[in-house]
CSV table of C-alpha atoms in Angstrom, one decimal:
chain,number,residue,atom,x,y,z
A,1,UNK,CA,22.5,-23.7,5.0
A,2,UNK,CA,18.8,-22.5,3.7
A,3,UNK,CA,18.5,-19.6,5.6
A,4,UNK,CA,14.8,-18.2,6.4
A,5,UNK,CA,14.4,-14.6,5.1
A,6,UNK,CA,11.5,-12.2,5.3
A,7,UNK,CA,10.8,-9.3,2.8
A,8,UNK,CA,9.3,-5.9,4.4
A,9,UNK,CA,8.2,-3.7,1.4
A,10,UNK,CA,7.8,0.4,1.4
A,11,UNK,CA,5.6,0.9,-1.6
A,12,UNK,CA,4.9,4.9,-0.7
A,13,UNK,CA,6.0,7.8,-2.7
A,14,UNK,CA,7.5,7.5,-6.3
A,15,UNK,CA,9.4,4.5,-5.7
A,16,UNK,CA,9.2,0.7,-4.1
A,17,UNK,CA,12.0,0.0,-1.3
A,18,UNK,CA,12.7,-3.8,-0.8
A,19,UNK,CA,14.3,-4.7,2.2
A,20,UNK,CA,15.2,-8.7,2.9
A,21,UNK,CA,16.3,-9.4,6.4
A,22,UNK,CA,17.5,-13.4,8.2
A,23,UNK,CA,15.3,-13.5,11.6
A,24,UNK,CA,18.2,-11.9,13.5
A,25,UNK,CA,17.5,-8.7,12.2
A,26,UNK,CA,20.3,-8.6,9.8
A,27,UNK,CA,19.4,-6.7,6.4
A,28,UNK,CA,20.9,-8.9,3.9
A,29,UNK,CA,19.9,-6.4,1.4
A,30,UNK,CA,18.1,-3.3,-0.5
A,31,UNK,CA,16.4,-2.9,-3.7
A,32,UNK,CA,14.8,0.2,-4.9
A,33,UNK,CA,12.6,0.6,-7.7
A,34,UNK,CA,9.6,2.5,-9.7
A,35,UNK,CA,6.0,3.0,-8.0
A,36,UNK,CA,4.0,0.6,-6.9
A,37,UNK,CA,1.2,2.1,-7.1
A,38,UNK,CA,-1.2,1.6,-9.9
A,39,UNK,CA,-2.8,5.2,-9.5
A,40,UNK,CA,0.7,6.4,-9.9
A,41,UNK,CA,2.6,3.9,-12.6
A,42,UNK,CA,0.9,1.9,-15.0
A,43,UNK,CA,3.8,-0.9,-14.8
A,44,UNK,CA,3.6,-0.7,-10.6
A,45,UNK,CA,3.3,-5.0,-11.0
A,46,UNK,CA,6.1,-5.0,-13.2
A,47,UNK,CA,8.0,-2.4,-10.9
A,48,UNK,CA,7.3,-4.7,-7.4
A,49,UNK,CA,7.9,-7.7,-9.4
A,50,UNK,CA,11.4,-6.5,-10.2
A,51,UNK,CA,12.3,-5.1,-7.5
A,52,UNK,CA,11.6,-8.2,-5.1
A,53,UNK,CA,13.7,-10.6,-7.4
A,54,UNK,CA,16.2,-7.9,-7.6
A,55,UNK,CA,16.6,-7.5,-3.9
A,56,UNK,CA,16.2,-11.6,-3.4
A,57,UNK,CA,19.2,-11.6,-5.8
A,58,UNK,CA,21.3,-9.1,-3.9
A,59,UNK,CA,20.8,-11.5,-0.8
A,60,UNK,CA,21.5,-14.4,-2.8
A,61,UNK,CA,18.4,-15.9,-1.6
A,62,UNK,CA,16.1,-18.1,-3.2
A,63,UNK,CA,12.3,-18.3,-3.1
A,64,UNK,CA,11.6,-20.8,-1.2
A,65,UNK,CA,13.9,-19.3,2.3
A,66,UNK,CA,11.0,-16.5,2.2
A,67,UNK,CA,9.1,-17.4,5.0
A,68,UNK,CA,6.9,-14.3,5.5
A,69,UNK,CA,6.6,-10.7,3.1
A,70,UNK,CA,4.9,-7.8,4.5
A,71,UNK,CA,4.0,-4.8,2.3
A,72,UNK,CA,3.3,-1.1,3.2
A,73,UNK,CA,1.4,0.1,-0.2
A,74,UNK,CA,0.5,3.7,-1.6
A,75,UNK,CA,-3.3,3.9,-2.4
A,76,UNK,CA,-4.3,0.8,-0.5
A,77,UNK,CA,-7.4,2.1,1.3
A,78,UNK,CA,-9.9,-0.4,1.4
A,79,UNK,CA,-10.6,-4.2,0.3
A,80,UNK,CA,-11.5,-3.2,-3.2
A,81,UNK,CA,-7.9,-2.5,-3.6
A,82,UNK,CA,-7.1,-5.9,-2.4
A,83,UNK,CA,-7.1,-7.7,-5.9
A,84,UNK,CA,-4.6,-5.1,-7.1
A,85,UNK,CA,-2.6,-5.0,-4.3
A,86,UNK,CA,-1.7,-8.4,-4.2
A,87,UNK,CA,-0.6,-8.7,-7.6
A,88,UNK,CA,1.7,-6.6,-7.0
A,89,UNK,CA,3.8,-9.5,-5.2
A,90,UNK,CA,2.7,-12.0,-7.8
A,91,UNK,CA,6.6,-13.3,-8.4
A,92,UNK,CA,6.3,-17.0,-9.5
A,93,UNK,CA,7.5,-19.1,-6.7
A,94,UNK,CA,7.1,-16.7,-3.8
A,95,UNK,CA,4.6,-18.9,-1.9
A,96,UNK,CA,4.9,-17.7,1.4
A,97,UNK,CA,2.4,-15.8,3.8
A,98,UNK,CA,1.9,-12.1,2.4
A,99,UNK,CA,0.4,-9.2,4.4
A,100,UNK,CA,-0.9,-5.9,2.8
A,101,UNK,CA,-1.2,-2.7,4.3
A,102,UNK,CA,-1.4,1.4,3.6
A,103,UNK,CA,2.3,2.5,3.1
A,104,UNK,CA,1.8,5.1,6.0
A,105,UNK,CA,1.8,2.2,8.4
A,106,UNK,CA,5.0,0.9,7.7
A,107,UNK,CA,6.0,4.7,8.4
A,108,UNK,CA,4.6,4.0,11.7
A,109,UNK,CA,6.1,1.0,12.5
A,110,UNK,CA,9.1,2.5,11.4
A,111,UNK,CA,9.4,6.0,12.9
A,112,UNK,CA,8.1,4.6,16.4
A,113,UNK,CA,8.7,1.0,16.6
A,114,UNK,CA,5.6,0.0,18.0
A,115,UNK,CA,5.3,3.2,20.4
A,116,UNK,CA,2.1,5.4,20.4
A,117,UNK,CA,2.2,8.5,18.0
A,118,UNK,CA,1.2,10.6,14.7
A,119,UNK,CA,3.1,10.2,11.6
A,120,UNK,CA,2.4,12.7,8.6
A,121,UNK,CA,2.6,11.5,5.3
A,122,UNK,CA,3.4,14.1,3.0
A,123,UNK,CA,5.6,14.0,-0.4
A,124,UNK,CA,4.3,12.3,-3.7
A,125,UNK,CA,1.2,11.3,-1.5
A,126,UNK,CA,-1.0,12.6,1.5
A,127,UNK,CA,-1.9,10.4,4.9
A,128,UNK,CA,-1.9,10.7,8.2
A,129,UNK,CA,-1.7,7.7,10.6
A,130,UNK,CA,-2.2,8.3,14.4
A,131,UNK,CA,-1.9,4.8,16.5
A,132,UNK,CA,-3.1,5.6,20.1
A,133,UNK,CA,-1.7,4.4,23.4
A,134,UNK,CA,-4.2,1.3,23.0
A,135,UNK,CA,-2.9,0.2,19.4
A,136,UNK,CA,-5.8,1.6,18.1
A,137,UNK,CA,-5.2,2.7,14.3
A,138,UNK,CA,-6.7,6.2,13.4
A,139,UNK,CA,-6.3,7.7,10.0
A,140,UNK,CA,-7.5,11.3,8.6
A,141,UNK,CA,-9.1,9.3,6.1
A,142,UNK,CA,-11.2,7.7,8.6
A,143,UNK,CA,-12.8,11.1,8.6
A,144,UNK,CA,-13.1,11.7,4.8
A,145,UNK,CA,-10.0,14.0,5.6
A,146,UNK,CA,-7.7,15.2,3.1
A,147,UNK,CA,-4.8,17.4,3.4
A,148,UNK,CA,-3.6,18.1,0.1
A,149,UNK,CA,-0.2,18.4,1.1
A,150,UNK,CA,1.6,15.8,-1.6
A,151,UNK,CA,3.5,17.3,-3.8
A,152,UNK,CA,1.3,18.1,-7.0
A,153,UNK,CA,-1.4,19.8,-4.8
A,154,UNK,CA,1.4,22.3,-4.3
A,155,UNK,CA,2.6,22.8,-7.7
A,156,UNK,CA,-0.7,22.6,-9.1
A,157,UNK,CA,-1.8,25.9,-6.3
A,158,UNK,CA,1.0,27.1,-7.0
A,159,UNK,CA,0.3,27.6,-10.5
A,160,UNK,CA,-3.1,28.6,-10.2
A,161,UNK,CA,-2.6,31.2,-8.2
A,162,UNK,CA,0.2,33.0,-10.6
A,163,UNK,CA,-2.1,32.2,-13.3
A,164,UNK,CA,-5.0,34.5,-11.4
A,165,UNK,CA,-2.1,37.2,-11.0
A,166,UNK,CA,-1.7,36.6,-7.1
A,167,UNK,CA,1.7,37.7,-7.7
A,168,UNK,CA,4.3,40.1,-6.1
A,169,UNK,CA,7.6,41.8,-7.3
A,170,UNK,CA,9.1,39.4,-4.7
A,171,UNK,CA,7.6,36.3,-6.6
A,172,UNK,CA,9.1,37.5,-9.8
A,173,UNK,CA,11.8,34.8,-9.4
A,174,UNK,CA,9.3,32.0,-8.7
A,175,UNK,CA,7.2,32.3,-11.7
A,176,UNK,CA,10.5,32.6,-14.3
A,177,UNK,CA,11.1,29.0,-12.6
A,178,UNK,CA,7.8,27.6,-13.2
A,179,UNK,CA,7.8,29.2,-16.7
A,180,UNK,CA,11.0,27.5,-17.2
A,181,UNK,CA,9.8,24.4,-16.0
A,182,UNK,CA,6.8,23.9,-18.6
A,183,UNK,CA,9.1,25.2,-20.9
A,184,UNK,CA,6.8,28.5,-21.6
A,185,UNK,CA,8.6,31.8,-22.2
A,186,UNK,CA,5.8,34.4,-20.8
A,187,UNK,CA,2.7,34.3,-18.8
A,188,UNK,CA,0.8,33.9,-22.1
A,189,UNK,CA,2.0,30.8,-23.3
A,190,UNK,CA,2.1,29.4,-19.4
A,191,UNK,CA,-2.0,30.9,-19.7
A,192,UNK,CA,-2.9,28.4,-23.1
A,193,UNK,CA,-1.0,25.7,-21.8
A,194,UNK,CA,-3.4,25.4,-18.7
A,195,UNK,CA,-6.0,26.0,-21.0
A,196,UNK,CA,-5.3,22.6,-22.6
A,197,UNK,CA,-5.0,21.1,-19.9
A,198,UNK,CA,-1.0,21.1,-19.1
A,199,UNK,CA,-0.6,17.1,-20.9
A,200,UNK,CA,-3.3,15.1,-21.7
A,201,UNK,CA,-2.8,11.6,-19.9
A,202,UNK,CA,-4.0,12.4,-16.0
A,203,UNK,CA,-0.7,10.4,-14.6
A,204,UNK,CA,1.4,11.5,-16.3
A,205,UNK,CA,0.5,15.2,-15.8
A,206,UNK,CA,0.4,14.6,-12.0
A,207,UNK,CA,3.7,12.8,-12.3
A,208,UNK,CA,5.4,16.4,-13.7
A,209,UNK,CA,3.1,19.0,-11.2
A,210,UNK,CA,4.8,16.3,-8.2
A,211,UNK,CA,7.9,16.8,-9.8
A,212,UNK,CA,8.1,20.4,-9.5
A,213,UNK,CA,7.2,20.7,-6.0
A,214,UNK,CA,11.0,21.7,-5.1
A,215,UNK,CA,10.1,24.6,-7.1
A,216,UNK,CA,7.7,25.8,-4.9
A,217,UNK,CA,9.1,24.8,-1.6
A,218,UNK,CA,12.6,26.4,-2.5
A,219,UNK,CA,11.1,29.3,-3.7
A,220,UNK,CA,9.0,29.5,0.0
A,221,UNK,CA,12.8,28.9,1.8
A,222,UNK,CA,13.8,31.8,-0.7
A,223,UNK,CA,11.2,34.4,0.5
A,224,UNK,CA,8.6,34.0,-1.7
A,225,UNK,CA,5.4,35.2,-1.0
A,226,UNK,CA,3.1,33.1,-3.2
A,227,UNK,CA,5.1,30.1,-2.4
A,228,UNK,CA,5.1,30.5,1.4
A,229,UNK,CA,1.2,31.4,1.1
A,230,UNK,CA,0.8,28.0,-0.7
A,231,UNK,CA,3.2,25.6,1.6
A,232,UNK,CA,1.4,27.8,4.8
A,233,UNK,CA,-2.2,26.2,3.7
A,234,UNK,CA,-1.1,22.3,2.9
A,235,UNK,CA,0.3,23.0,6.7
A,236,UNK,CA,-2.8,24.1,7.7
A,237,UNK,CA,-4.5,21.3,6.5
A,238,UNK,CA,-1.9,19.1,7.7
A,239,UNK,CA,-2.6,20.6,11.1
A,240,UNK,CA,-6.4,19.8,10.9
A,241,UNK,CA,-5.6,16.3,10.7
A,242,UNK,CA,-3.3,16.2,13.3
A,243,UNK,CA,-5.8,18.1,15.8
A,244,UNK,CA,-8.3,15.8,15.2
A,245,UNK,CA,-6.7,12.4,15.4
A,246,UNK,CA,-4.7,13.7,18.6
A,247,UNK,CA,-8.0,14.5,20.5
A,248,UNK,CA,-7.6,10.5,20.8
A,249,UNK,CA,-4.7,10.3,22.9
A,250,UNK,CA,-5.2,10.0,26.5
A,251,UNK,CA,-1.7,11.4,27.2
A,252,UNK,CA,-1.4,15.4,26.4
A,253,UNK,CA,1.9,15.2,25.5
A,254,UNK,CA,1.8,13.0,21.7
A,255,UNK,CA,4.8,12.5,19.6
A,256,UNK,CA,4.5,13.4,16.0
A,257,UNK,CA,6.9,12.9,13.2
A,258,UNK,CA,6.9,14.0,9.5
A,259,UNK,CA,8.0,11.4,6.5
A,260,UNK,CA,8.1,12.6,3.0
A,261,UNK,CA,10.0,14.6,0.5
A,262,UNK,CA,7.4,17.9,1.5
A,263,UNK,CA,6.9,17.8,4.9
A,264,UNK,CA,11.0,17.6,5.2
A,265,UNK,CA,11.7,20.3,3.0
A,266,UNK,CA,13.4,23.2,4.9
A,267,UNK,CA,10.3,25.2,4.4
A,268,UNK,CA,7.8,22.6,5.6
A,269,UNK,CA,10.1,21.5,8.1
A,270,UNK,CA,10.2,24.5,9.9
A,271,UNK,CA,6.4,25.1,9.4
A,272,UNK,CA,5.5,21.7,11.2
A,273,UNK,CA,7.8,22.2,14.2
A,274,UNK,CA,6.5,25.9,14.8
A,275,UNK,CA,2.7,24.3,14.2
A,276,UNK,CA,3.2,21.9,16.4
A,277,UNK,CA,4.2,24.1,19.3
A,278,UNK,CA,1.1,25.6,19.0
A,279,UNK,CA,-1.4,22.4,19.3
A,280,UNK,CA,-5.1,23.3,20.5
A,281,UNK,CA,-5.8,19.5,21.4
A,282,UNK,CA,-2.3,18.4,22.8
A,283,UNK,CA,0.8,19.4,23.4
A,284,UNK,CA,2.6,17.7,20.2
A,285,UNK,CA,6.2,16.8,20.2
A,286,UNK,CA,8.0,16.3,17.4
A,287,UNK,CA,10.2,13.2,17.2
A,288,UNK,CA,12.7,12.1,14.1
A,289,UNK,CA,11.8,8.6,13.1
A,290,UNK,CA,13.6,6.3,14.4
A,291,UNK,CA,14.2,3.9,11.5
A,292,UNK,CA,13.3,3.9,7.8
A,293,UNK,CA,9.4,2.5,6.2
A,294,UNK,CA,11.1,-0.3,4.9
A,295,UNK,CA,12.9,-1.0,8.2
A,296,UNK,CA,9.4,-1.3,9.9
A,297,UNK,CA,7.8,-3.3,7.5
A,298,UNK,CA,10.9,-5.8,8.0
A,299,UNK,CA,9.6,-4.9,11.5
A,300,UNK,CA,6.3,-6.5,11.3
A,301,UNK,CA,6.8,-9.4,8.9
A,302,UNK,CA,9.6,-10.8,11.3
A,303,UNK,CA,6.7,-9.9,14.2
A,304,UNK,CA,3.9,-11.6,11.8
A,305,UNK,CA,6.1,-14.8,11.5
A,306,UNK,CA,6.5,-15.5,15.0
A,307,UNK,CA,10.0,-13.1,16.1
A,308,UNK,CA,10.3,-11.5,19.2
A,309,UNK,CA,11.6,-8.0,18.0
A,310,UNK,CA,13.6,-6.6,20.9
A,311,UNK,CA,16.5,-4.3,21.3
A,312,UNK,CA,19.7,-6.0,20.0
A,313,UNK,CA,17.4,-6.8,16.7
A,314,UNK,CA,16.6,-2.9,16.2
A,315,UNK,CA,20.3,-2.4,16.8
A,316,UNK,CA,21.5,-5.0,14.2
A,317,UNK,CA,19.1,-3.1,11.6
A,318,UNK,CA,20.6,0.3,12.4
A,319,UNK,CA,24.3,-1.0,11.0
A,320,UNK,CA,22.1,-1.2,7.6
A,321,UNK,CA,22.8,2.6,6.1
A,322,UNK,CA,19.4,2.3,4.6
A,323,UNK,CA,17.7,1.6,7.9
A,324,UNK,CA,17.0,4.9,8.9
A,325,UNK,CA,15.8,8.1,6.9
């Protein structure tokens, strides 16, 4: 029997996460691979490509039962990223309907299946997504609002403030690990490697600052002064964004969750939740998603292709261990 699939796609974060689902809501299968972002990964085409006919493959499905794809994508933010974007899912023989969005919406359709509520974005990238009680999609960016919270704003603060000796006996620990990291035996050698610029090719360096983030945010669990001081501000700003896209909620009470390798770091983790008891706006509750990005972008291309998603469908794509965070 030729069984009609859809594809939802999470293209957030250092990594693409294919999910192929029948129209039942049963997840046939799950394919990870690289970014799929082009600010991120030079080979993000070849890395969506891969990933799609890798996951298709796992479902032993062919092309032609794809009846509908629907892709949450890092660094979509406006039209002029539209010719990128859809080469991403340029697979020979995939003809059917495709529908591009930012990755954090996927997070929202994930983490609230369709109910009201503000989802932070915050591990390799930065986003905040609020979507009010009247559907209405509101992102920080809207405002020219940034919270650099993603992971190489952290590392990179992180080491500019030990280069500009903002350091305590209590941070001692923290810099021998960032030394370590770059590979740099004193302050002096940490001092002329900034100096030339840590590595020349921009992605590349950005890649290794994200990739020390744990560093930082460990180091902040740890007691760490510097670090704490540094994973305090990217809440701060985190904060700013959720204060101003909760002043559009007409309820006072307004869920919030957190999705990201940062914001759910112990650290961060424990940050937001005591942030959030504090709102100036609203009174913000925090809520753990309820299913995973890739789950609610299988959410909405089943709902762009004509499914009723109801209960007993949400249920059928919890059995999936990769359904949820």
């Amino acid at each position: 029997m030729n069984d009609q699939v859809v594809i939802g796609i999470d293209g957030g974060g250092s990594q693409t996460r294919v999910m192929v689902s029948d129209l039942n809501g049963n997840i046939r299968s799950y394919a990870v691979g690289g970014a799929s972002s082009i600010h991120k990964d030079s080979n993000a085409h070849k890395n969506v490509q891969e990933t799609i006919r890798s996951s298709l493959s796992m479902a032993r499905c062919s092309l032609d039962q794809v009846i509908g794809l629907y892709a949450g994508i890092a660094g979509y933010e406006s039209d002029q990223d539209l010719d990128w974007v859809t080469r991403l899912t340029d697979v020979e023989g995939l003809q059917c309907p495709k529908w591009y969005v930012n990755d954090s919406v996927v997070a929202h359709a994930g983490a609230f299946i369709g109910k009201p509520g503000i989802v932070v974005v915050s591990g390799t990238g930065s986003m905040i997504l609020a979507i009010t009680e009247q559907e209405t999609p509101i992102k920080n960016i809207d405002f020219h609002h940034y919270a650099a919270s993603a992971a190489r704003f952290l590392a990179y603060d992180a080491v500019y403030q030990i280069l500009a000796g903002n350091i305590q006996q209590s941070d001692e620990t923290l810099v021998r690990s960032v030394q370590s990291y770059w590979n740099v035996e004193n302050m002096e050698q940490l001092r002329l490697l900034a100096a030339a610029g840590f590595m020349e090719e921009s992605k590349e360096r950005n890649k290794k600052f994200g990739d020390m983030a744990p560093i930082i945010t460990i180091a902040a669990e740890a007691g760490s002064p510097l670090a704490q001081n540094v994973c305090d501000e990217a809440m701060k700003q985190i904060m700013v964004g959720v204060e101003i896209l909760g002043s559009f909620f007409q309820s006072d009470h307004v869920s919030v969750t957190g999705i990201g390798s940062v914001v759910n770091s112990p650290y961060m983790k424990l940050k937001f939740n005591e942030s959030l008891r504090f709102g100036k706006n609203k009174q913000y509750v925090y809520k753990a998603p309820e299913l995973s990005a890739a789950s609610g972008a299988v959410i909405k291309a089943l709902q762009h292709v004509g499914v009723l998603v109801d209960a007993r469908m949400i249920e059928f794509m919890r059995r999936h261990p990769h359904a949820a965070w």
